[in-house]
Amino acid sequence: MTEDHAPQDTPRNVDQSSDQIFVIVGGGLAGARAAETLRSEGFTGRVIIVAAEKTVPYIRPPLSKGYLQGHDDRDSLDVHPAPWYATQGIEIVLGMPASALSLAHKTLTLGEGTVLHYDKLLLATGAAPRHFDEPSTHLTGVHHLRSADSSTLLRAALRPGGRRIVIIGSGWIGLEVAATARGYGNTVTVIGHGAVPLGHAIGDEVGAVFAELHRDNGVNLLMNTTVHAIVGGEHGVTGVRLGDETLVPADVVVVAIGAAPNVQLARAAGLPIHREIPHGPISGITVDAGFRTTDADVYAVGDAASVFHPVLGTQLHVEHWANAENAGPAAARSMLGQAVAYDAIPYFYTDQFDLSMEYSGYPSLAAGATVVFRGNRTAREFVAFWLRENRVVAGMNVNVWDVNETVQQLIGTRVVVDPARLADLSVPLEELFEARGATQRVTD
Ligand SMILES: Cc1cc2nc3c(=O)[nH]c(=O)nc-3n(C[C@H](O)[C@H](O)[C@H](O)COP(=O)(O)OP(=O)(O)OC[C@H]3O[C@@H](n4cnc5c(N)ncnc54)[C@H](O)[C@@H]3O)c2cc1C
């Protein structure tokens, strides 16, 4: 590390002596897994995690589920217990956001002062919840969910029960919070843009399953609805005004309208940032399949990155736990000079009321594809497959277990399947690989 500033600015847990320095910006799951892999792959130089949050890296999925419900305790979220980092010789600077990056000098500025030199740098800065562009978003009683602290605050607001909770956004997090809020005995309204929740993510046909699930559990779904404003005063939020001027009264409002990748450091340093459509929303720091930016010593991973996917042949931005879990290690191997072409099939899961599901596949290919259901949709026990030219591009198992690996194989091998046999519960899924005639392996 080069010291360009007064020694008292240097965090005490950063060792001053060493040559090869790998710095990871962001103490989330991707950053923690990358640091862990650097060590397990035998890297003996210094590994420094620079973390904006004051706690060691933790996982976020329970923040809208088990932790928000009060079932999981805070320690169970930690990727590793705090002392583990020292045992691995991983230095971790907590509560200190990196504020500037100089590619020319290979330095990272922490907060307002300390400057760290790096030999290799990994940007694992995650994402931040989107806000409405208006002051009422800061009213007492308006919540955004991303950190453990924000989940603790929201839990305190939901726990008493009997309150009017309005959730803006009918995506994964909005629906998970709705289920948790109902579990505490609140009145819950979810407001969404599309005809059904999750329509943009999984299409209207499968999104309808989630609509029914929530309605069956007493959630008031206001779909095809736009929010005009969050309203309230000095005593806090009082409601949500819709586009047609209707006021939906609220004691608590949860804004769950998606997240934006944290690209500020990279952008200010001049690194390319990807947008799927010109002038559209940012989809992450542009990296190749080995997580390399255009700067040879700077990498990006996790929610912050848009990674070239060799199978799709396009950039892919994935905001899911499994991506942070698996791509973090892959990025670390790439930093160590190993050949990496990350081609994992995106995977995620959700738990809402009595529905648990796993999804594997490429949402961009699944959009507009033919959906085949295998199992009982009404009982919410099925596997849904999205087919393009009779090849599976995505699959979702709902309250059906031990099939995810097979679903991934169907996607990965790109076998041509017979939709009727795929839907037929009497035909084992494995047979779709084996049967000659009904399936044909594609080798291109
Ligand atoms: C409430 C919630 C529920 C979720 N549920 C699911 C689920 O059920 N299934 C699923 O697959 N995925 C789920 N996810 C998504 C999953 O948690 C994320 O994909 C994952 O956390 C991404 O990990 P990451 O390390 O890339 O980013 P993050 O976890 O966001 O970590 C990035 C870290 O970098 C820090 N940082 C940012 N800028 C700086 C800076 N300049 N300097 C230093 N540090 C910085 C941030 O403070 C943060 O701590 C959920 C997410 C949330 C918020």
PDB file of N, CA and C and ligand atoms in Angstrom, residues 25-31 50-53 60-61 63-65 96-98 124-127 145-146 173 176 262 265 302-303 319-321 324 348-349, ligand 1:
ATOM      1  N   VAL A  25     -13.298  -4.079  -3.563  1.00  0.00           N
ATOM      2  CA  VAL A  25     -14.187  -3.000  -3.108  1.00  0.00           C
ATOM      3  C   VAL A  25     -15.584  -3.589  -2.981  1.00  0.00           C
ATOM      4  N   GLY A  26     -16.111  -3.593  -1.751  1.00  0.00           N
ATOM      5  CA  GLY A  26     -17.455  -4.126  -1.514  1.00  0.00           C
ATOM      6  C   GLY A  26     -17.403  -5.354  -0.634  1.00  0.00           C
ATOM      7  N   GLY A  27     -17.989  -5.229   0.530  1.00  0.00           N
ATOM      8  CA  GLY A  27     -18.024  -6.350   1.477  1.00  0.00           C
ATOM      9  C   GLY A  27     -19.352  -7.054   1.431  1.00  0.00           C
ATOM     10  N   GLY A  28     -19.745  -7.508   0.241  1.00  0.00           N
ATOM     11  CA  GLY A  28     -20.948  -8.335   0.098  1.00  0.00           C
ATOM     12  C   GLY A  28     -20.541  -9.771  -0.140  1.00  0.00           C
ATOM     13  N   LEU A  29     -21.494 -10.571  -0.593  1.00  0.00           N
ATOM     14  CA  LEU A  29     -21.220 -11.994  -0.802  1.00  0.00           C
ATOM     15  C   LEU A  29     -20.162 -12.207  -1.886  1.00  0.00           C
ATOM     16  N   ALA A  30     -20.274 -11.486  -2.993  1.00  0.00           N
ATOM     17  CA  ALA A  30     -19.332 -11.679  -4.099  1.00  0.00           C
ATOM     18  C   ALA A  30     -17.910 -11.329  -3.649  1.00  0.00           C
ATOM     19  N   GLY A  31     -17.768 -10.222  -2.934  1.00  0.00           N
ATOM     20  CA  GLY A  31     -16.449  -9.806  -2.458  1.00  0.00           C
ATOM     21  C   GLY A  31     -15.868 -10.805  -1.482  1.00  0.00           C
ATOM     22  N   VAL A  50     -12.477  -3.637   1.135  1.00  0.00           N
ATOM     23  CA  VAL A  50     -12.909  -2.297   1.573  1.00  0.00           C
ATOM     24  C   VAL A  50     -14.436  -2.304   1.558  1.00  0.00           C
ATOM     25  N   ALA A  51     -15.034  -2.140   2.733  1.00  0.00           N
ATOM     26  CA  ALA A  51     -16.487  -2.321   2.854  1.00  0.00           C
ATOM     27  C   ALA A  51     -17.157  -1.060   3.372  1.00  0.00           C
ATOM     28  N   ALA A  52     -18.173  -0.605   2.662  1.00  0.00           N
ATOM     29  CA  ALA A  52     -18.895   0.593   3.108  1.00  0.00           C
ATOM     30  C   ALA A  52     -19.703   0.313   4.372  1.00  0.00           C
ATOM     31  N   GLU A  53     -20.208  -0.911   4.473  1.00  0.00           N
ATOM     32  CA  GLU A  53     -21.025  -1.235   5.648  1.00  0.00           C
ATOM     33  C   GLU A  53     -20.120  -1.526   6.852  1.00  0.00           C
ATOM     34  N   ARG A  60     -28.094 -11.554   1.670  1.00  0.00           N
ATOM     35  CA  ARG A  60     -29.290 -10.709   1.730  1.00  0.00           C
ATOM     36  C   ARG A  60     -30.630 -11.426   1.575  1.00  0.00           C
ATOM     37  N   PRO A  61     -30.691 -12.610   0.922  1.00  0.00           N
ATOM     38  CA  PRO A  61     -32.025 -13.206   0.733  1.00  0.00           C
ATOM     39  C   PRO A  61     -32.880 -13.285   1.997  1.00  0.00           C
ATOM     40  N   LEU A  63     -33.233 -11.201   4.220  1.00  0.00           N
ATOM     41  CA  LEU A  63     -33.686  -9.877   4.662  1.00  0.00           C
ATOM     42  C   LEU A  63     -35.143  -9.618   4.313  1.00  0.00           C
ATOM     43  N   SER A  64     -35.650 -10.342   3.305  1.00  0.00           N
ATOM     44  CA  SER A  64     -37.077 -10.201   2.974  1.00  0.00           C
ATOM     45  C   SER A  64     -37.855 -11.459   3.387  1.00  0.00           C
ATOM     46  N   LYS A  65     -37.143 -12.433   3.963  1.00  0.00           N
ATOM     47  CA  LYS A  65     -37.795 -13.703   4.334  1.00  0.00           C
ATOM     48  C   LYS A  65     -37.484 -14.018   5.801  1.00  0.00           C
ATOM     49  N   MET A  96     -16.127   2.011   5.549  1.00  0.00           N
ATOM     50  CA  MET A  96     -15.257   2.947   4.826  1.00  0.00           C
ATOM     51  C   MET A  96     -15.484   2.819   3.322  1.00  0.00           C
ATOM     52  N   PRO A  97     -16.403   3.589   2.752  1.00  0.00           N
ATOM     53  CA  PRO A  97     -16.611   3.474   1.306  1.00  0.00           C
ATOM     54  C   PRO A  97     -15.405   3.970   0.514  1.00  0.00           C
ATOM     55  N   ALA A  98     -15.098   3.277  -0.544  1.00  0.00           N
ATOM     56  CA  ALA A  98     -14.072   3.783  -1.467  1.00  0.00           C
ATOM     57  C   ALA A  98     -14.697   4.939  -2.229  1.00  0.00           C
ATOM     58  N   ALA A 124     -16.775  -5.055  -6.429  1.00  0.00           N
ATOM     59  CA  ALA A 124     -17.910  -5.920  -6.057  1.00  0.00           C
ATOM     60  C   ALA A 124     -18.858  -5.077  -5.222  1.00  0.00           C
ATOM     61  N   THR A 125     -19.261  -3.960  -5.821  1.00  0.00           N
ATOM     62  CA  THR A 125     -19.979  -2.920  -5.078  1.00  0.00           C
ATOM     63  C   THR A 125     -21.496  -3.118  -5.039  1.00  0.00           C
ATOM     64  N   GLY A 126     -22.000  -4.188  -5.651  1.00  0.00           N
ATOM     65  CA  GLY A 126     -23.421  -4.514  -5.519  1.00  0.00           C
ATOM     66  C   GLY A 126     -24.351  -3.501  -6.168  1.00  0.00           C
ATOM     67  N   ALA A 127     -25.502  -3.343  -5.572  1.00  0.00           N
ATOM     68  CA  ALA A 127     -26.534  -2.466  -6.133  1.00  0.00           C
ATOM     69  C   ALA A 127     -27.224  -1.728  -4.989  1.00  0.00           C
ATOM     70  N   LEU A 145     -35.423  -1.626   1.005  1.00  0.00           N
ATOM     71  CA  LEU A 145     -34.817  -2.812   1.612  1.00  0.00           C
ATOM     72  C   LEU A 145     -33.558  -3.221   0.863  1.00  0.00           C
ATOM     73  N   ARG A 146     -32.429  -3.174   1.561  1.00  0.00           N
ATOM     74  CA  ARG A 146     -31.182  -3.681   0.965  1.00  0.00           C
ATOM     75  C   ARG A 146     -30.230  -4.200   2.042  1.00  0.00           C
ATOM     76  N   ILE A 173     -38.790  -8.914  -4.541  1.00  0.00           N
ATOM     77  CA  ILE A 173     -38.663  -8.410  -3.168  1.00  0.00           C
ATOM     78  C   ILE A 173     -39.999  -7.884  -2.671  1.00  0.00           C
ATOM     79  N   GLU A 176     -42.094 -10.879  -1.695  1.00  0.00           N
ATOM     80  CA  GLU A 176     -41.602 -11.552  -0.479  1.00  0.00           C
ATOM     81  C   GLU A 176     -41.946 -10.733   0.764  1.00  0.00           C
ATOM     82  N   ASN A 262     -24.205  -0.330  -8.412  1.00  0.00           N
ATOM     83  CA  ASN A 262     -23.334   0.741  -7.910  1.00  0.00           C
ATOM     84  C   ASN A 262     -22.110   0.864  -8.819  1.00  0.00           C
ATOM     85  N   LEU A 265     -17.984   4.546  -8.826  1.00  0.00           N
ATOM     86  CA  LEU A 265     -16.508   4.538  -8.794  1.00  0.00           C
ATOM     87  C   LEU A 265     -15.947   4.243 -10.175  1.00  0.00           C
ATOM     88  N   GLY A 302     -20.610  -9.672  -9.617  1.00  0.00           N
ATOM     89  CA  GLY A 302     -21.814  -9.606  -8.782  1.00  0.00           C
ATOM     90  C   GLY A 302     -22.842  -8.633  -9.338  1.00  0.00           C
ATOM     91  N   ASP A 303     -23.679  -8.117  -8.452  1.00  0.00           N
ATOM     92  CA  ASP A 303     -24.755  -7.217  -8.864  1.00  0.00           C
ATOM     93  C   ASP A 303     -24.246  -5.967  -9.584  1.00  0.00           C
ATOM     94  N   GLU A 319     -28.751 -10.271 -10.900  1.00  0.00           N
ATOM     95  CA  GLU A 319     -28.825  -9.746  -9.522  1.00  0.00           C
ATOM     96  C   GLU A 319     -29.350 -10.826  -8.607  1.00  0.00           C
ATOM     97  N   HIS A 320     -28.606 -11.914  -8.493  1.00  0.00           N
ATOM     98  CA  HIS A 320     -29.073 -13.004  -7.653  1.00  0.00           C
ATOM     99  C   HIS A 320     -27.946 -13.577  -6.810  1.00  0.00           C
ATOM    100  N   TRP A 321     -28.384 -14.171  -5.716  1.00  0.00           N
ATOM    101  CA  TRP A 321     -27.479 -14.758  -4.741  1.00  0.00           C
ATOM    102  C   TRP A 321     -26.487 -15.729  -5.371  1.00  0.00           C
ATOM    103  N   ALA A 324     -23.544 -14.120  -7.123  1.00  0.00           N
ATOM    104  CA  ALA A 324     -22.504 -13.606  -6.222  1.00  0.00           C
ATOM    105  C   ALA A 324     -21.694 -14.769  -5.639  1.00  0.00           C
ATOM    106  N   PHE A 348     -32.000 -18.598  -9.413  1.00  0.00           N
ATOM    107  CA  PHE A 348     -32.423 -17.940  -8.176  1.00  0.00           C
ATOM    108  C   PHE A 348     -33.610 -18.678  -7.570  1.00  0.00           C
ATOM    109  N   TYR A 349     -33.975 -18.247  -6.387  1.00  0.00           N
ATOM    110  CA  TYR A 349     -35.067 -18.923  -5.691  1.00  0.00           C
ATOM    111  C   TYR A 349     -35.894 -17.883  -4.949  1.00  0.00           C
TER     112      TYR A 349
HETATM  113  C1  LIG B   1     -33.966  -8.046   0.361  1.00  0.00           C
HETATM  114  C2  LIG B   1     -33.254  -8.886  -0.661  1.00  0.00           C
HETATM  115  C3  LIG B   1     -33.680 -10.185  -0.890  1.00  0.00           C
HETATM  116  C4  LIG B   1     -33.052 -10.977  -1.834  1.00  0.00           C
HETATM  117  N1  LIG B   1     -33.491 -12.241  -2.047  1.00  0.00           N
HETATM  118  C5  LIG B   1     -32.890 -13.028  -2.962  1.00  0.00           C
HETATM  119  C6  LIG B   1     -33.342 -14.357  -3.188  1.00  0.00           C
HETATM  120  O1  LIG B   1     -34.298 -14.826  -2.575  1.00  0.00           O
HETATM  121  N2  LIG B   1     -32.717 -15.108  -4.115  1.00  0.00           N
HETATM  122  C7  LIG B   1     -31.662 -14.629  -4.825  1.00  0.00           C
HETATM  123  O2  LIG B   1     -31.102 -15.354  -5.660  1.00  0.00           O
HETATM  124  N3  LIG B   1     -31.184 -13.349  -4.627  1.00  0.00           N
HETATM  125  C8  LIG B   1     -31.776 -12.553  -3.718  1.00  0.00           C
HETATM  126  N4  LIG B   1     -31.327 -11.272  -3.513  1.00  0.00           N
HETATM  127  C9  LIG B   1     -30.206 -10.757  -4.326  1.00  0.00           C
HETATM  128  C10 LIG B   1     -28.839 -11.071  -3.722  1.00  0.00           C
HETATM  129  O3  LIG B   1     -28.852 -10.795  -2.362  1.00  0.00           O
HETATM  130  C11 LIG B   1     -27.784 -10.238  -4.436  1.00  0.00           C
HETATM  131  O4  LIG B   1     -27.739 -10.665  -5.767  1.00  0.00           O
HETATM  132  C12 LIG B   1     -26.407 -10.353  -3.791  1.00  0.00           C
HETATM  133  O5  LIG B   1     -26.434  -9.783  -2.521  1.00  0.00           O
HETATM  134  C13 LIG B   1     -25.349  -9.658  -4.622  1.00  0.00           C
HETATM  135  O6  LIG B   1     -24.132  -9.725  -3.959  1.00  0.00           O
HETATM  136  P1  LIG B   1     -22.990  -8.660  -4.253  1.00  0.00           P
HETATM  137  O7  LIG B   1     -21.845  -9.040  -3.362  1.00  0.00           O
HETATM  138  O8  LIG B   1     -22.757  -8.517  -5.698  1.00  0.00           O
HETATM  139  O9  LIG B   1     -23.591  -7.251  -3.795  1.00  0.00           O
HETATM  140  P2  LIG B   1     -24.086  -6.751  -2.375  1.00  0.00           P
HETATM  141  O10 LIG B   1     -24.609  -7.866  -1.566  1.00  0.00           O
HETATM  142  O11 LIG B   1     -24.975  -5.591  -2.645  1.00  0.00           O
HETATM  143  O12 LIG B   1     -22.760  -6.221  -1.681  1.00  0.00           O
HETATM  144  C14 LIG B   1     -22.068  -5.094  -2.170  1.00  0.00           C
HETATM  145  C15 LIG B   1     -21.442  -4.360  -1.015  1.00  0.00           C
HETATM  146  O13 LIG B   1     -20.589  -3.334  -1.539  1.00  0.00           O
HETATM  147  C16 LIG B   1     -20.725  -2.196  -0.723  1.00  0.00           C
HETATM  148  N5  LIG B   1     -20.271  -1.014  -1.466  1.00  0.00           N
HETATM  149  C17 LIG B   1     -20.930  -0.346  -2.447  1.00  0.00           C
HETATM  150  N6  LIG B   1     -20.182   0.698  -2.864  1.00  0.00           N
HETATM  151  C18 LIG B   1     -19.042   0.674  -2.144  1.00  0.00           C
HETATM  152  C19 LIG B   1     -17.882   1.484  -2.108  1.00  0.00           C
HETATM  153  N7  LIG B   1     -17.740   2.546  -2.921  1.00  0.00           N
HETATM  154  N8  LIG B   1     -16.909   1.186  -1.224  1.00  0.00           N
HETATM  155  C20 LIG B   1     -17.022   0.115  -0.410  1.00  0.00           C
HETATM  156  N9  LIG B   1     -18.106  -0.688  -0.392  1.00  0.00           N
HETATM  157  C21 LIG B   1     -19.089  -0.420  -1.253  1.00  0.00           C
HETATM  158  C22 LIG B   1     -22.183  -2.179  -0.363  1.00  0.00           C
HETATM  159  O14 LIG B   1     -22.404  -1.399   0.785  1.00  0.00           O
HETATM  160  C23 LIG B   1     -22.431  -3.671  -0.102  1.00  0.00           C
HETATM  161  O15 LIG B   1     -22.176  -4.010   1.232  1.00  0.00           O
HETATM  162  C24 LIG B   1     -31.944 -10.453  -2.570  1.00  0.00           C
HETATM  163  C25 LIG B   1     -31.514  -9.136  -2.345  1.00  0.00           C
HETATM  164  C26 LIG B   1     -32.166  -8.355  -1.395  1.00  0.00           C
HETATM  165  C27 LIG B   1     -31.722  -6.937  -1.170  1.00  0.00           C
END
